[in-house]
PDB file of C-alpha atoms and ligand atoms in Angstrom:
ATOM      1  CA  UNK A   1       7.453 -13.713  -1.055  1.00 98.00           C
ATOM      2  CA  UNK A   2       3.911 -13.952  -2.275  1.00 98.00           C
ATOM      3  CA  UNK A   3       3.367 -10.436  -2.565  1.00 98.00           C
ATOM      4  CA  UNK A   4      -1.230  -9.634  -3.122  1.00 98.00           C
ATOM      5  CA  UNK A   5      -2.806  -6.464  -4.604  1.00 98.00           C
ATOM      6  CA  UNK A   6      -5.471  -6.555  -2.217  1.00 98.00           C
ATOM      7  CA  UNK A   7      -6.748  -2.917  -3.819  1.00 98.00           C
ATOM      8  CA  UNK A   8      -5.517  -1.134  -6.737  1.00 98.00           C
ATOM      9  CA  UNK A   9      -7.785   1.856  -6.338  1.00 98.00           C
ATOM     10  CA  UNK A  10      -8.375   5.199  -4.835  1.00 98.00           C
ATOM     11  CA  UNK A  11     -10.053   7.649  -2.266  1.00 97.00           C
ATOM     12  CA  UNK A  12     -12.711   7.382  -6.216  1.00 97.00           C
ATOM     13  CA  UNK A  13     -14.402   4.362  -7.331  1.00 96.00           C
ATOM     14  CA  UNK A  14     -14.170   2.188 -10.565  1.00 95.00           C
ATOM     15  CA  UNK A  15     -16.370   0.151  -9.725  1.00 94.00           C
ATOM     16  CA  UNK A  16     -14.018  -3.150 -10.007  1.00 96.00           C
ATOM     17  CA  UNK A  17      -9.957  -1.258  -8.205  1.00 98.00           C
ATOM     18  CA  UNK A  18     -11.241  -1.798  -3.915  1.00 98.00           C
ATOM     19  CA  UNK A  19      -8.965   1.260  -2.291  1.00 98.00           C
ATOM     20  CA  UNK A  20      -5.443   0.484  -1.132  1.00 98.00           C
ATOM     21  CA  UNK A  21      -4.080  -2.581   0.373  1.00 98.00           C
ATOM     22  CA  UNK A  22      -1.371  -4.993  -0.225  1.00 98.00           C
ATOM     23  CA  UNK A  23      -0.235  -8.744   1.438  1.00 98.00           C
ATOM     24  CA  UNK A  24       3.173  -9.213   1.577  1.00 98.00           C
ATOM     25  CA  UNK A  25       3.703 -13.297   3.051  1.00 98.00           C
ATOM     26  CA  UNK A  26       6.326 -15.396   3.730  1.00 97.00           C
ATOM     27  CA  UNK A  27       7.626 -18.557   5.123  1.00 95.00           C
ATOM     28  CA  UNK A  28       4.602 -18.266   7.059  1.00 94.00           C
ATOM     29  CA  UNK A  29       4.733 -14.624   7.930  1.00 97.00           C
ATOM     30  CA  UNK A  30       1.500 -12.731   6.663  1.00 98.00           C
ATOM     31  CA  UNK A  31       2.213  -8.470   6.574  1.00 98.00           C
ATOM     32  CA  UNK A  32      -1.357  -6.015   5.196  1.00 98.00           C
ATOM     33  CA  UNK A  33       0.024  -2.463   4.031  1.00 98.00           C
ATOM     34  CA  UNK A  34      -2.189  -0.660   4.517  1.00 98.00           C
ATOM     35  CA  UNK A  35      -6.579  -1.130   4.424  1.00 98.00           C
ATOM     36  CA  UNK A  36      -8.421   0.955   2.858  1.00 98.00           C
ATOM     37  CA  UNK A  37     -11.879   0.902   2.522  1.00 98.00           C
ATOM     38  CA  UNK A  38     -12.943  -2.925   0.503  1.00 98.00           C
ATOM     39  CA  UNK A  39      -9.559  -4.520   1.383  1.00 98.00           C
ATOM     40  CA  UNK A  40     -10.796  -6.129   4.448  1.00 97.00           C
ATOM     41  CA  UNK A  41     -13.309  -8.040   1.245  1.00 98.00           C
ATOM     42  CA  UNK A  42     -10.740  -9.083  -0.472  1.00 98.00           C
ATOM     43  CA  UNK A  43      -8.571 -10.503   2.225  1.00 97.00           C
ATOM     44  CA  UNK A  44     -11.606 -13.326   2.676  1.00 97.00           C
ATOM     45  CA  UNK A  45     -11.640 -13.913  -1.142  1.00 97.00           C
ATOM     46  CA  UNK A  46      -7.716 -14.333  -0.988  1.00 97.00           C
ATOM     47  CA  UNK A  47      -8.385 -17.138   0.690  1.00 96.00           C
ATOM     48  CA  UNK A  48      -6.295 -15.122   3.318  1.00 96.00           C
ATOM     49  CA  UNK A  49      -8.800 -14.039   6.155  1.00 95.00           C
ATOM     50  CA  UNK A  50      -8.391 -11.857   8.175  1.00 96.00           C
ATOM     51  CA  UNK A  51      -8.527 -13.814  11.109  1.00 95.00           C
ATOM     52  CA  UNK A  52      -4.546 -14.216   9.383  1.00 96.00           C
ATOM     53  CA  UNK A  53      -3.637 -10.834   9.783  1.00 97.00           C
ATOM     54  CA  UNK A  54      -2.423  -9.890  13.019  1.00 97.00           C
ATOM     55  CA  UNK A  55      -0.308  -6.713  11.656  1.00 98.00           C
ATOM     56  CA  UNK A  56      -1.469  -3.933   9.239  1.00 98.00           C
ATOM     57  CA  UNK A  57       1.704  -0.848   8.702  1.00 98.00           C
ATOM     58  CA  UNK A  58       0.374   1.815   7.308  1.00 98.00           C
ATOM     59  CA  UNK A  59       1.825   4.768   5.057  1.00 98.00           C
ATOM     60  CA  UNK A  60      -0.094   6.705   5.995  1.00 98.00           C
ATOM     61  CA  UNK A  61      -3.813   7.818   7.455  1.00 98.00           C
ATOM     62  CA  UNK A  62      -5.689   8.626   4.187  1.00 98.00           C
ATOM     63  CA  UNK A  63      -8.927   7.353   4.331  1.00 98.00           C
ATOM     64  CA  UNK A  64      -8.408   5.644   1.199  1.00 98.00           C
ATOM     65  CA  UNK A  65      -5.357   3.751   2.857  1.00 98.00           C
ATOM     66  CA  UNK A  66      -7.025   3.303   6.699  1.00 98.00           C
ATOM     67  CA  UNK A  67     -10.733   3.231   5.900  1.00 98.00           C
ATOM     68  CA  UNK A  68     -11.004  -0.497   6.994  1.00 98.00           C
ATOM     69  CA  UNK A  69      -9.649  -0.741   9.900  1.00 97.00           C
ATOM     70  CA  UNK A  70     -11.895  -0.864  12.987  1.00 96.00           C
ATOM     71  CA  UNK A  71     -13.570  -2.960  10.529  1.00 97.00           C
ATOM     72  CA  UNK A  72     -10.811  -5.313  10.868  1.00 97.00           C
ATOM     73  CA  UNK A  73     -10.331  -5.076  14.459  1.00 97.00           C
ATOM     74  CA  UNK A  74     -14.056  -5.861  14.815  1.00 96.00           C
ATOM     75  CA  UNK A  75     -14.141  -9.196  12.001  1.00 97.00           C
ATOM     76  CA  UNK A  76     -10.983 -10.508  14.285  1.00 97.00           C
ATOM     77  CA  UNK A  77     -13.562  -8.914  17.665  1.00 96.00           C
ATOM     78  CA  UNK A  78     -16.202 -11.152  16.565  1.00 96.00           C
ATOM     79  CA  UNK A  79     -13.808 -13.720  14.784  1.00 96.00           C
ATOM     80  CA  UNK A  80     -12.239 -14.338  18.564  1.00 96.00           C
ATOM     81  CA  UNK A  81      -9.164 -13.364  17.414  1.00 95.00           C
ATOM     82  CA  UNK A  82      -7.617 -11.379  20.843  1.00 89.00           C
ATOM     83  CA  UNK A  83      -4.788  -9.246  18.685  1.00 96.00           C
ATOM     84  CA  UNK A  84      -3.268  -6.895  16.614  1.00 97.00           C
ATOM     85  CA  UNK A  85      -0.998  -4.627  15.693  1.00 98.00           C
ATOM     86  CA  UNK A  86      -1.212  -0.871  14.039  1.00 98.00           C
ATOM     87  CA  UNK A  87       2.494   0.305  13.194  1.00 98.00           C
ATOM     88  CA  UNK A  88       2.314   3.525  10.522  1.00 98.00           C
ATOM     89  CA  UNK A  89       4.304   6.995  10.806  1.00 98.00           C
ATOM     90  CA  UNK A  90       4.133   9.280  13.445  1.00 98.00           C
ATOM     91  CA  UNK A  91       0.850  10.350  14.304  1.00 98.00           C
ATOM     92  CA  UNK A  92      -1.025   6.375  14.150  1.00 98.00           C
ATOM     93  CA  UNK A  93      -1.535   6.357  17.550  1.00 98.00           C
ATOM     94  CA  UNK A  94      -3.557   9.541  18.290  1.00 98.00           C
ATOM     95  CA  UNK A  95      -5.511   8.063  14.685  1.00 98.00           C
ATOM     96  CA  UNK A  96      -6.061   5.221  16.089  1.00 97.00           C
ATOM     97  CA  UNK A  97      -7.784   6.728  19.558  1.00 96.00           C
ATOM     98  CA  UNK A  98      -9.233   9.864  18.060  1.00 96.00           C
ATOM     99  CA  UNK A  99     -11.606   6.067  15.775  1.00 96.00           C
ATOM    100  CA  UNK A 100     -11.643   4.525  18.610  1.00 95.00           C
ATOM    101  CA  UNK A 101     -12.975   7.838  19.943  1.00 95.00           C
ATOM    102  CA  UNK A 102     -15.943   7.638  17.741  1.00 95.00           C
ATOM    103  CA  UNK A 103     -16.421   3.984  18.665  1.00 93.00           C
ATOM    104  CA  UNK A 104     -16.583   3.777  22.533  1.00 90.00           C
ATOM    105  CA  UNK A 105     -18.172   0.216  22.255  1.00 93.00           C
ATOM    106  CA  UNK A 106     -14.984  -1.431  19.921  1.00 92.00           C
ATOM    107  CA  UNK A 107     -12.549  -0.089  23.737  1.00 91.00           C
ATOM    108  CA  UNK A 108     -10.513  -3.489  24.859  1.00 90.00           C
ATOM    109  CA  UNK A 109     -12.293  -5.259  22.587  1.00 90.00           C
ATOM    110  CA  UNK A 110      -9.367  -6.996  22.145  1.00 92.00           C
ATOM    111  CA  UNK A 111      -5.264  -6.669  22.970  1.00 96.00           C
ATOM    112  CA  UNK A 112      -4.185  -4.155  20.434  1.00 97.00           C
ATOM    113  CA  UNK A 113      -1.054  -2.634  20.333  1.00 98.00           C
ATOM    114  CA  UNK A 114      -0.121   0.695  18.068  1.00 98.00           C
ATOM    115  CA  UNK A 115       3.714   1.426  17.309  1.00 98.00           C
ATOM    116  CA  UNK A 116       5.200   4.921  15.647  1.00 98.00           C
ATOM    117  CA  UNK A 117       7.617   4.078  12.754  1.00 98.00           C
ATOM    118  CA  UNK A 118      10.301   7.066  10.897  1.00 98.00           C
ATOM    119  CA  UNK A 119      12.861   6.673   8.033  1.00 98.00           C
ATOM    120  CA  UNK A 120      14.649   4.013   8.050  1.00 98.00           C
ATOM    121  CA  UNK A 121      14.433   0.222   9.741  1.00 98.00           C
ATOM    122  CA  UNK A 122      12.677  -1.806  12.168  1.00 98.00           C
ATOM    123  CA  UNK A 123      11.526  -5.123  11.807  1.00 98.00           C
ATOM    124  CA  UNK A 124       7.954  -5.979  11.718  1.00 98.00           C
ATOM    125  CA  UNK A 125       5.960  -8.960  12.609  1.00 97.00           C
ATOM    126  CA  UNK A 126       9.415 -10.702  11.252  1.00 97.00           C
ATOM    127  CA  UNK A 127       9.899  -9.492   8.343  1.00 98.00           C
ATOM    128  CA  UNK A 128      12.698  -6.504   8.689  1.00 98.00           C
ATOM    129  CA  UNK A 129      12.171  -3.587   6.359  1.00 98.00           C
ATOM    130  CA  UNK A 130      13.068   0.179   5.497  1.00 98.00           C
ATOM    131  CA  UNK A 131      11.600   3.016   5.239  1.00 98.00           C
ATOM    132  CA  UNK A 132      11.509   6.397   3.031  1.00 98.00           C
ATOM    133  CA  UNK A 133       9.879   9.037   3.537  1.00 98.00           C
ATOM    134  CA  UNK A 134       7.700  10.230   0.008  1.00 98.00           C
ATOM    135  CA  UNK A 135       6.034  13.391  -1.317  1.00 98.00           C
ATOM    136  CA  UNK A 136       2.727  13.763  -1.142  1.00 98.00           C
ATOM    137  CA  UNK A 137       0.442  15.784   1.151  1.00 97.00           C
ATOM    138  CA  UNK A 138       0.565  14.231   4.423  1.00 97.00           C
ATOM    139  CA  UNK A 139       2.773  12.676   5.640  1.00 97.00           C
ATOM    140  CA  UNK A 140       3.821   9.565   4.364  1.00 98.00           C
ATOM    141  CA  UNK A 141       6.250   6.406   4.011  1.00 98.00           C
ATOM    142  CA  UNK A 142       8.038   3.240   1.456  1.00 98.00           C
ATOM    143  CA  UNK A 143       8.516   0.288   2.619  1.00 98.00           C
ATOM    144  CA  UNK A 144      10.878  -1.680   2.293  1.00 98.00           C
ATOM    145  CA  UNK A 145      11.533  -5.751   2.320  1.00 98.00           C
ATOM    146  CA  UNK A 146      14.334  -6.591   0.576  1.00 97.00           C
ATOM    147  CA  UNK A 147      15.942  -6.545  -2.540  1.00 98.00           C
ATOM    148  CA  UNK A 148      12.503  -8.636  -2.702  1.00 98.00           C
ATOM    149  CA  UNK A 149       9.958  -5.989  -3.030  1.00 98.00           C
ATOM    150  CA  UNK A 150       9.361  -2.043  -2.622  1.00 98.00           C
ATOM    151  CA  UNK A 151       5.486  -0.237  -1.749  1.00 98.00           C
ATOM    152  CA  UNK A 152       5.652   3.365  -3.176  1.00 98.00           C
ATOM    153  CA  UNK A 153       2.900   3.743  -0.556  1.00 98.00           C
ATOM    154  CA  UNK A 154       1.193   7.744  -1.728  1.00 98.00           C
ATOM    155  CA  UNK A 155       3.937   9.873  -3.772  1.00 98.00           C
ATOM    156  CA  UNK A 156       5.332  11.937  -5.378  1.00 97.00           C
ATOM    157  CA  UNK A 157       7.785  10.342  -8.570  1.00 98.00           C
ATOM    158  CA  UNK A 158      11.300  11.537  -7.798  1.00 98.00           C
ATOM    159  CA  UNK A 159      14.775  10.833  -7.564  1.00 98.00           C
ATOM    160  CA  UNK A 160      14.275   9.859  -3.787  1.00 98.00           C
ATOM    161  CA  UNK A 161      11.970   6.908  -3.968  1.00 98.00           C
ATOM    162  CA  UNK A 162      13.604   5.660  -7.371  1.00 98.00           C
ATOM    163  CA  UNK A 163      16.797   5.259  -5.345  1.00 98.00           C
ATOM    164  CA  UNK A 164      15.179   3.662  -2.668  1.00 98.00           C
ATOM    165  CA  UNK A 165      13.943   1.542  -4.829  1.00 98.00           C
ATOM    166  CA  UNK A 166      16.622   0.815  -6.875  1.00 98.00           C
ATOM    167  CA  UNK A 167      17.666  -3.355  -7.361  1.00 98.00           C
ATOM    168  CA  UNK A 168      13.896  -5.043  -5.919  1.00 98.00           C
ATOM    169  CA  UNK A 169      12.472  -7.496  -7.838  1.00 98.00           C
ATOM    170  CA  UNK A 170       9.344  -6.209  -7.619  1.00 98.00           C
ATOM    171  CA  UNK A 171       8.626  -2.700  -6.927  1.00 98.00           C
ATOM    172  CA  UNK A 172       5.025  -0.939  -6.982  1.00 98.00           C
ATOM    173  CA  UNK A 173       4.337   2.417  -7.276  1.00 98.00           C
ATOM    174  CA  UNK A 174       1.429   4.763  -7.293  1.00 98.00           C
ATOM    175  CA  UNK A 175       0.337   5.622 -11.060  1.00 98.00           C
ATOM    176  CA  UNK A 176      -2.871   7.441  -9.881  1.00 98.00           C
ATOM    177  CA  UNK A 177      -3.829   9.656 -13.017  1.00 97.00           C
ATOM    178  CA  UNK A 178      -2.698  10.016 -16.970  1.00 98.00           C
ATOM    179  CA  UNK A 179      -0.510  13.038 -18.135  1.00 97.00           C
ATOM    180  CA  UNK A 180      -3.567  15.459 -18.815  1.00 96.00           C
ATOM    181  CA  UNK A 181      -4.892  15.086 -15.477  1.00 95.00           C
ATOM    182  CA  UNK A 182      -3.259  18.196 -13.745  1.00 92.00           C
ATOM    183  CA  UNK A 183      -1.861  16.755 -10.566  1.00 92.00           C
ATOM    184  CA  UNK A 184       0.717  17.020  -6.992  1.00 92.00           C
ATOM    185  CA  UNK A 185       0.948  15.262  -4.619  1.00 96.00           C
ATOM    186  CA  UNK A 186       1.182  11.967  -7.380  1.00 97.00           C
ATOM    187  CA  UNK A 187       2.768  11.052 -10.116  1.00 97.00           C
ATOM    188  CA  UNK A 188       1.636  11.126 -13.987  1.00 94.00           C
ATOM    189  CA  UNK A 189       3.376   8.195 -16.244  1.00 98.00           C
ATOM    190  CA  UNK A 190       5.651  10.471 -18.200  1.00 97.00           C
ATOM    191  CA  UNK A 191       7.291  12.040 -14.738  1.00 97.00           C
ATOM    192  CA  UNK A 192       6.982   8.478 -13.291  1.00 98.00           C
ATOM    193  CA  UNK A 193       9.063   7.498 -16.676  1.00 98.00           C
ATOM    194  CA  UNK A 194      11.435   9.519 -16.443  1.00 98.00           C
ATOM    195  CA  UNK A 195      12.769   8.723 -12.478  1.00 98.00           C
ATOM    196  CA  UNK A 196      12.638   5.674 -13.307  1.00 98.00           C
ATOM    197  CA  UNK A 197      14.313   5.735 -16.173  1.00 98.00           C
ATOM    198  CA  UNK A 198      17.994   3.778 -16.358  1.00 96.00           C
ATOM    199  CA  UNK A 199      16.819   1.447 -12.667  1.00 97.00           C
ATOM    200  CA  UNK A 200      17.749  -1.815 -12.073  1.00 98.00           C
ATOM    201  CA  UNK A 201      13.544  -3.394 -11.643  1.00 98.00           C
ATOM    202  CA  UNK A 202      12.661  -6.443 -11.665  1.00 98.00           C
ATOM    203  CA  UNK A 203       9.398  -5.633 -12.907  1.00 98.00           C
ATOM    204  CA  UNK A 204       7.690  -2.567 -11.757  1.00 98.00           C
ATOM    205  CA  UNK A 205       3.203  -2.316 -11.366  1.00 98.00           C
ATOM    206  CA  UNK A 206       1.120   0.388 -11.550  1.00 98.00           C
ATOM    207  CA  UNK A 207      -1.752   0.817  -8.562  1.00 98.00           C
ATOM    208  CA  UNK A 208      -3.756   4.178  -6.531  1.00 98.00           C
ATOM    209  CA  UNK A 209      -5.260   4.003  -9.925  1.00 98.00           C
ATOM    210  CA  UNK A 210      -8.468   6.804 -10.824  1.00 98.00           C
ATOM    211  CA  UNK A 211     -10.657   6.494 -12.794  1.00 97.00           C
ATOM    212  CA  UNK A 212      -9.468   8.741 -14.158  1.00 97.00           C
ATOM    213  CA  UNK A 213      -7.731   5.956 -15.718  1.00 97.00           C
ATOM    214  CA  UNK A 214     -10.144   2.957 -17.031  1.00 96.00           C
ATOM    215  CA  UNK A 215      -9.585   2.743 -21.112  1.00 97.00           C
ATOM    216  CA  UNK A 216      -5.947   4.286 -21.173  1.00 97.00           C
ATOM    217  CA  UNK A 217      -4.166   1.751 -19.902  1.00 98.00           C
ATOM    218  CA  UNK A 218      -1.855   1.435 -23.329  1.00 98.00           C
ATOM    219  CA  UNK A 219      -1.236   5.296 -23.614  1.00 98.00           C
ATOM    220  CA  UNK A 220      -0.177   5.011 -19.688  1.00 98.00           C
ATOM    221  CA  UNK A 221       2.306   2.399 -20.912  1.00 98.00           C
ATOM    222  CA  UNK A 222       3.395   4.411 -24.011  1.00 98.00           C
ATOM    223  CA  UNK A 223       3.679   7.406 -21.844  1.00 98.00           C
ATOM    224  CA  UNK A 224       6.443   5.244 -19.240  1.00 98.00           C
ATOM    225  CA  UNK A 225       8.427   3.652 -21.935  1.00 98.00           C
ATOM    226  CA  UNK A 226       9.580   6.456 -23.646  1.00 98.00           C
ATOM    227  CA  UNK A 227      11.868   7.539 -20.715  1.00 98.00           C
ATOM    228  CA  UNK A 228      11.855   3.809 -19.150  1.00 98.00           C
ATOM    229  CA  UNK A 229      12.353   0.159 -20.666  1.00 97.00           C
ATOM    230  CA  UNK A 230      12.074  -1.841 -17.703  1.00 98.00           C
ATOM    231  CA  UNK A 231       9.077  -4.022 -17.228  1.00 98.00           C
ATOM    232  CA  UNK A 232       6.058  -2.130 -16.461  1.00 98.00           C
ATOM    233  CA  UNK A 233       2.310  -3.449 -15.885  1.00 98.00           C
ATOM    234  CA  UNK A 234      -1.205  -2.208 -14.506  1.00 98.00           C
ATOM    235  CA  UNK A 235      -2.013  -4.423 -10.974  1.00 98.00           C
ATOM    236  CA  UNK A 236      -5.732  -5.168 -10.826  1.00 98.00           C
ATOM    237  CA  UNK A 237      -7.597  -6.628  -7.011  1.00 98.00           C
ATOM    238  CA  UNK A 238      -6.403 -10.269  -6.471  1.00 98.00           C
ATOM    239  CA  UNK A 239      -3.277 -10.306  -8.648  1.00 97.00           C
ATOM    240  CA  UNK A 240      -0.294 -12.609  -6.669  1.00 98.00           C
ATOM    241  CA  UNK A 241       3.304 -12.416  -7.475  1.00 98.00           C
ATOM    242  CA  UNK A 242       6.321 -14.757  -6.282  1.00 98.00           C
ATOM    243  CA  UNK A 243       8.948 -13.432  -5.960  1.00 97.00           C
ATOM    244  CA  UNK A 244      12.383 -15.629  -4.823  1.00 88.00           C
TER     245      UNK A 244
HETATM  246 ZN1   ZN B 301      -3.023   9.674   0.155  1.00 82.70          ZN
HETATM  247 ZN1   ZN B 302      -4.645   6.694  -1.170  1.00 82.70          ZN
END
């Protein structure tokens, strides 16, 4: 399995990091997780391209996770790709209908399948996925791909999510802000470190990074390291991780 970080940023631009997006590939199958602004460009830079992404799985409906959905749809239409599947938590059908109602000319241009999923297990694009509800300001799902990869989506750090991720070779976790930002709905390094303490996880990548984190990576890693002694790194756009 290969995981490529397409966008490691968030709702406020850093000038370097695009909004949320991750590519999961295994054995010829490809799945896009989230589709924030800039993900379409990164897909092209990754060498995979929008033509090869026919399924998108959304963690939740905040703009920094869905902004490039219609641009992806339009690019595929223009390239003659005739279908796209969009899967996400409850409300995804309404979201897609509402977006298309604004851009009437995009209606019925491709065969668009929209599916809603709930916490539990389901299959998508040939992947078996487990979903777990996170703690965020909108309903949001974390996703796990067997023992290889877990993506937190947007979430506070909490024991349930750490349990869900336990045993993963790779965990990509929201770490939006440094410790001195007063925040709910997202972790700080300290809260994340406390929840990861004692967990068996191969490597943790920090993502969903606000501009507040720029220049402060070292102290953030130290803060996590005060509680959790595992391998923790900052994700960067276009970093690819191979997972056995
Ligand atoms: Zn969010
Ligand atoms: Zn977000």
